[in-house]
């Protein structure tokens, strides 16, 4: 098994309101030095929620995604605040974005996105036994909540606006979870 490189130095080389760019000086086990750059994630991580309204229906959201300049259909998601567990953050975000809370929350998996460049990781949480509960969120406009039949989950992959890799991964995790149930 390979030995991870030694981190000789790290420094923040750029900071925006949302992103930090970090430079990492690495020494590999063969003596080679390299400078890597990565987008530094927030301190507490993030969650994506797969809300199951009932045995036949899951809930998605449709909101503006500035990165691709269009409205995207996806599972709800958000940052974990200081002092929150993944499950607590998932329940809060669910109430802010979808208008439901969950009696049952189950962490399915932690995923990363472009781990060579991003330190960001996200916990994918299954939310079941939902009940109406609304909290005020920080979204600039109301989020559209979309009910989707679980039996039609494969059809989501045919929709251009359902393109976020984390939501696609969550869909496969849900499919696997339901198959084992």
Tab-separated table of C-alpha atoms in Angstrom:
chain	number	residue	atom	x	y	z
A	1	UNK	CA	0.000	0.000	0.000
A	2	UNK	CA	1.318	3.422	-0.929
A	3	UNK	CA	2.256	5.897	1.738
A	4	UNK	CA	0.377	9.215	1.354
A	5	UNK	CA	2.506	12.237	0.540
A	6	UNK	CA	3.654	14.506	3.361
A	7	UNK	CA	1.939	17.875	3.441
A	8	UNK	CA	4.874	20.248	3.871
A	9	UNK	CA	2.867	23.471	3.807
A	10	UNK	CA	-0.619	24.780	3.069
A	11	UNK	CA	-1.695	28.355	2.515
A	12	UNK	CA	-4.826	30.140	1.432
A	13	UNK	CA	-4.053	31.886	-1.867
A	14	UNK	CA	-7.517	33.252	-2.711
A	15	UNK	CA	-10.768	33.749	-0.844
A	16	UNK	CA	-14.189	34.747	-2.109
A	17	UNK	CA	-17.414	35.033	-0.192
A	18	UNK	CA	-18.064	31.348	-0.950
A	19	UNK	CA	-14.800	29.666	-1.981
A	20	UNK	CA	-11.274	29.410	-0.647
A	21	UNK	CA	-8.407	28.291	-2.871
A	22	UNK	CA	-5.684	26.501	-0.957
A	23	UNK	CA	-2.161	25.753	-2.151
A	24	UNK	CA	-0.635	22.530	-0.838
A	25	UNK	CA	3.069	21.729	-0.982
A	26	UNK	CA	3.417	17.936	-1.059
A	27	UNK	CA	6.392	15.583	-0.827
A	28	UNK	CA	5.722	12.126	-2.243
A	29	UNK	CA	7.378	8.980	-0.881
A	30	UNK	CA	9.727	8.882	-3.913
A	31	UNK	CA	11.053	12.367	-3.024
A	32	UNK	CA	9.126	14.303	-5.695
A	33	UNK	CA	7.708	17.686	-4.611
A	34	UNK	CA	4.547	19.117	-6.133
A	35	UNK	CA	2.326	22.112	-5.537
A	36	UNK	CA	-1.391	21.255	-5.670
A	37	UNK	CA	-4.322	23.631	-5.527
A	38	UNK	CA	-7.770	22.765	-4.258
A	39	UNK	CA	-11.047	24.431	-3.459
A	40	UNK	CA	-11.340	24.276	0.293
A	41	UNK	CA	-14.699	23.136	1.633
A	42	UNK	CA	-16.602	24.682	4.497
A	43	UNK	CA	-15.766	23.542	7.987
A	44	UNK	CA	-18.745	21.300	8.691
A	45	UNK	CA	-19.648	19.536	5.436
A	46	UNK	CA	-22.943	19.246	3.630
A	47	UNK	CA	-25.950	16.962	3.290
A	48	UNK	CA	-28.199	15.805	0.478
A	49	UNK	CA	-31.584	14.438	1.441
A	50	UNK	CA	-33.644	11.761	-0.322
A	51	UNK	CA	-37.146	12.443	1.031
A	52	UNK	CA	-39.654	9.603	0.684
A	53	UNK	CA	-43.155	11.000	1.066
A	54	UNK	CA	-44.572	7.461	1.148
A	55	UNK	CA	-43.815	4.034	-0.362
A	56	UNK	CA	-44.638	5.278	-3.867
A	57	UNK	CA	-43.377	8.870	-3.916
A	58	UNK	CA	-40.082	10.699	-3.447
A	59	UNK	CA	-39.648	14.463	-3.376
A	60	UNK	CA	-37.268	16.491	-5.519
A	61	UNK	CA	-36.708	20.225	-5.777
A	62	UNK	CA	-36.304	22.493	-8.771
A	63	UNK	CA	-34.136	25.557	-8.167
A	64	UNK	CA	-31.847	27.851	-10.099
A	65	UNK	CA	-28.281	26.551	-10.510
A	66	UNK	CA	-25.930	29.422	-11.389
A	67	UNK	CA	-23.142	27.059	-12.481
A	68	UNK	CA	-25.163	25.768	-15.434
A	69	UNK	CA	-27.421	28.847	-15.766
A	70	UNK	CA	-30.738	26.995	-15.601
A	71	UNK	CA	-33.211	25.434	-13.205
A	72	UNK	CA	-32.085	21.994	-12.065
A	73	UNK	CA	-34.152	19.125	-10.710
A	74	UNK	CA	-32.324	17.547	-7.771
A	75	UNK	CA	-32.609	16.253	-4.250
A	76	UNK	CA	-32.611	18.948	-1.542
A	77	UNK	CA	-29.259	19.783	-0.014
A	78	UNK	CA	-27.449	22.236	2.204
A	79	UNK	CA	-24.553	22.943	4.511
A	80	UNK	CA	-24.152	21.442	7.958
A	81	UNK	CA	-24.063	24.216	10.558
A	82	UNK	CA	-21.680	24.277	13.523
A	83	UNK	CA	-22.842	21.846	16.204
A	84	UNK	CA	-25.208	19.928	13.890
A	85	UNK	CA	-25.036	16.259	13.014
A	86	UNK	CA	-25.707	15.214	9.423
A	87	UNK	CA	-29.142	14.010	10.424
A	88	UNK	CA	-30.040	17.261	12.204
A	89	UNK	CA	-28.869	19.309	9.203
A	90	UNK	CA	-30.820	17.035	6.858
A	91	UNK	CA	-34.008	17.521	8.860
A	92	UNK	CA	-33.504	21.314	8.979
A	93	UNK	CA	-32.802	21.574	5.237
A	94	UNK	CA	-35.776	19.325	4.498
A	95	UNK	CA	-38.042	21.717	6.398
A	96	UNK	CA	-36.519	24.801	4.753
A	97	UNK	CA	-36.586	23.523	1.186
A	98	UNK	CA	-39.435	21.004	1.029
A	99	UNK	CA	-41.789	21.856	3.909
A	100	UNK	CA	-41.528	18.485	5.656
A	101	UNK	CA	-39.623	17.029	8.591
A	102	UNK	CA	-38.746	13.352	9.024
A	103	UNK	CA	-39.208	10.955	11.924
A	104	UNK	CA	-36.638	8.604	10.375
A	105	UNK	CA	-33.247	9.690	9.014
A	106	UNK	CA	-30.684	7.191	7.756
A	107	UNK	CA	-27.186	8.100	6.552
A	108	UNK	CA	-26.634	6.094	3.351
A	109	UNK	CA	-23.134	7.221	2.343
A	110	UNK	CA	-20.570	10.000	2.287
A	111	UNK	CA	-19.568	11.041	-1.258
A	112	UNK	CA	-17.020	13.390	-2.758
A	113	UNK	CA	-17.018	15.295	-6.010
A	114	UNK	CA	-13.757	15.705	-7.966
A	115	UNK	CA	-11.590	14.729	-4.962
A	116	UNK	CA	-8.413	15.687	-6.825
A	117	UNK	CA	-9.454	19.350	-6.695
A	118	UNK	CA	-12.225	19.716	-4.134
A	119	UNK	CA	-12.096	18.912	-0.433
A	120	UNK	CA	-15.899	19.014	-0.324
A	121	UNK	CA	-17.747	15.930	0.946
A	122	UNK	CA	-21.463	15.361	1.294
A	123	UNK	CA	-23.513	12.967	3.416
A	124	UNK	CA	-26.485	11.450	1.587
A	125	UNK	CA	-29.348	10.930	4.029
A	126	UNK	CA	-32.588	9.034	3.460
A	127	UNK	CA	-35.594	10.753	5.093
A	128	UNK	CA	-38.737	8.702	5.768
A	129	UNK	CA	-41.939	8.996	7.789
A	130	UNK	CA	-42.394	12.630	6.756
A	131	UNK	CA	-44.809	15.117	8.304
A	132	UNK	CA	-45.549	18.741	7.313
A	133	UNK	CA	-43.210	21.255	8.963
A	134	UNK	CA	-41.841	24.462	7.432
A	135	UNK	CA	-38.802	26.505	8.439
A	136	UNK	CA	-37.658	29.744	6.799
A	137	UNK	CA	-34.674	29.151	4.517
A	138	UNK	CA	-32.184	31.450	2.824
A	139	UNK	CA	-33.227	30.831	-0.778
A	140	UNK	CA	-33.782	33.932	-2.952
A	141	UNK	CA	-37.076	32.589	-4.337
A	142	UNK	CA	-39.519	29.830	-3.406
A	143	UNK	CA	-38.262	26.370	-4.324
A	144	UNK	CA	-40.527	24.224	-6.469
A	145	UNK	CA	-41.157	20.833	-4.842
A	146	UNK	CA	-41.693	18.006	-7.348
A	147	UNK	CA	-43.327	14.714	-6.410
A	148	UNK	CA	-41.854	11.801	-8.370
A	149	UNK	CA	-43.042	8.204	-8.453
A	150	UNK	CA	-40.401	5.843	-7.113
A	151	UNK	CA	-41.452	3.323	-9.778
A	152	UNK	CA	-40.394	5.920	-12.412
A	153	UNK	CA	-37.012	6.761	-10.870
A	154	UNK	CA	-35.092	5.509	-13.929
A	155	UNK	CA	-36.907	8.100	-16.074
A	156	UNK	CA	-35.132	10.841	-14.131
A	157	UNK	CA	-31.925	9.855	-15.914
A	158	UNK	CA	-33.532	10.846	-19.231
A	159	UNK	CA	-34.281	14.409	-18.095
A	160	UNK	CA	-31.652	16.980	-19.087
A	161	UNK	CA	-32.307	19.111	-15.988
A	162	UNK	CA	-31.540	16.142	-13.706
A	163	UNK	CA	-27.805	16.297	-14.268
A	164	UNK	CA	-26.145	16.817	-10.897
A	165	UNK	CA	-23.789	13.900	-10.268
A	166	UNK	CA	-24.538	13.815	-6.539
A	167	UNK	CA	-28.279	13.506	-7.197
A	168	UNK	CA	-27.639	10.742	-9.724
A	169	UNK	CA	-25.453	8.937	-7.169
A	170	UNK	CA	-28.185	9.396	-4.547
A	171	UNK	CA	-30.726	7.896	-6.935
A	172	UNK	CA	-28.602	4.756	-7.307
A	173	UNK	CA	-28.088	4.561	-3.537
A	174	UNK	CA	-31.862	4.778	-3.085
A	175	UNK	CA	-32.419	2.074	-5.697
A	176	UNK	CA	-29.958	-0.222	-3.906
A	177	UNK	CA	-31.464	0.557	-0.504
A	178	UNK	CA	-34.994	-0.227	-1.684
A	179	UNK	CA	-33.876	-3.459	-3.378
A	180	UNK	CA	-32.433	-4.701	-0.061
A	181	UNK	CA	-35.515	-3.771	1.948
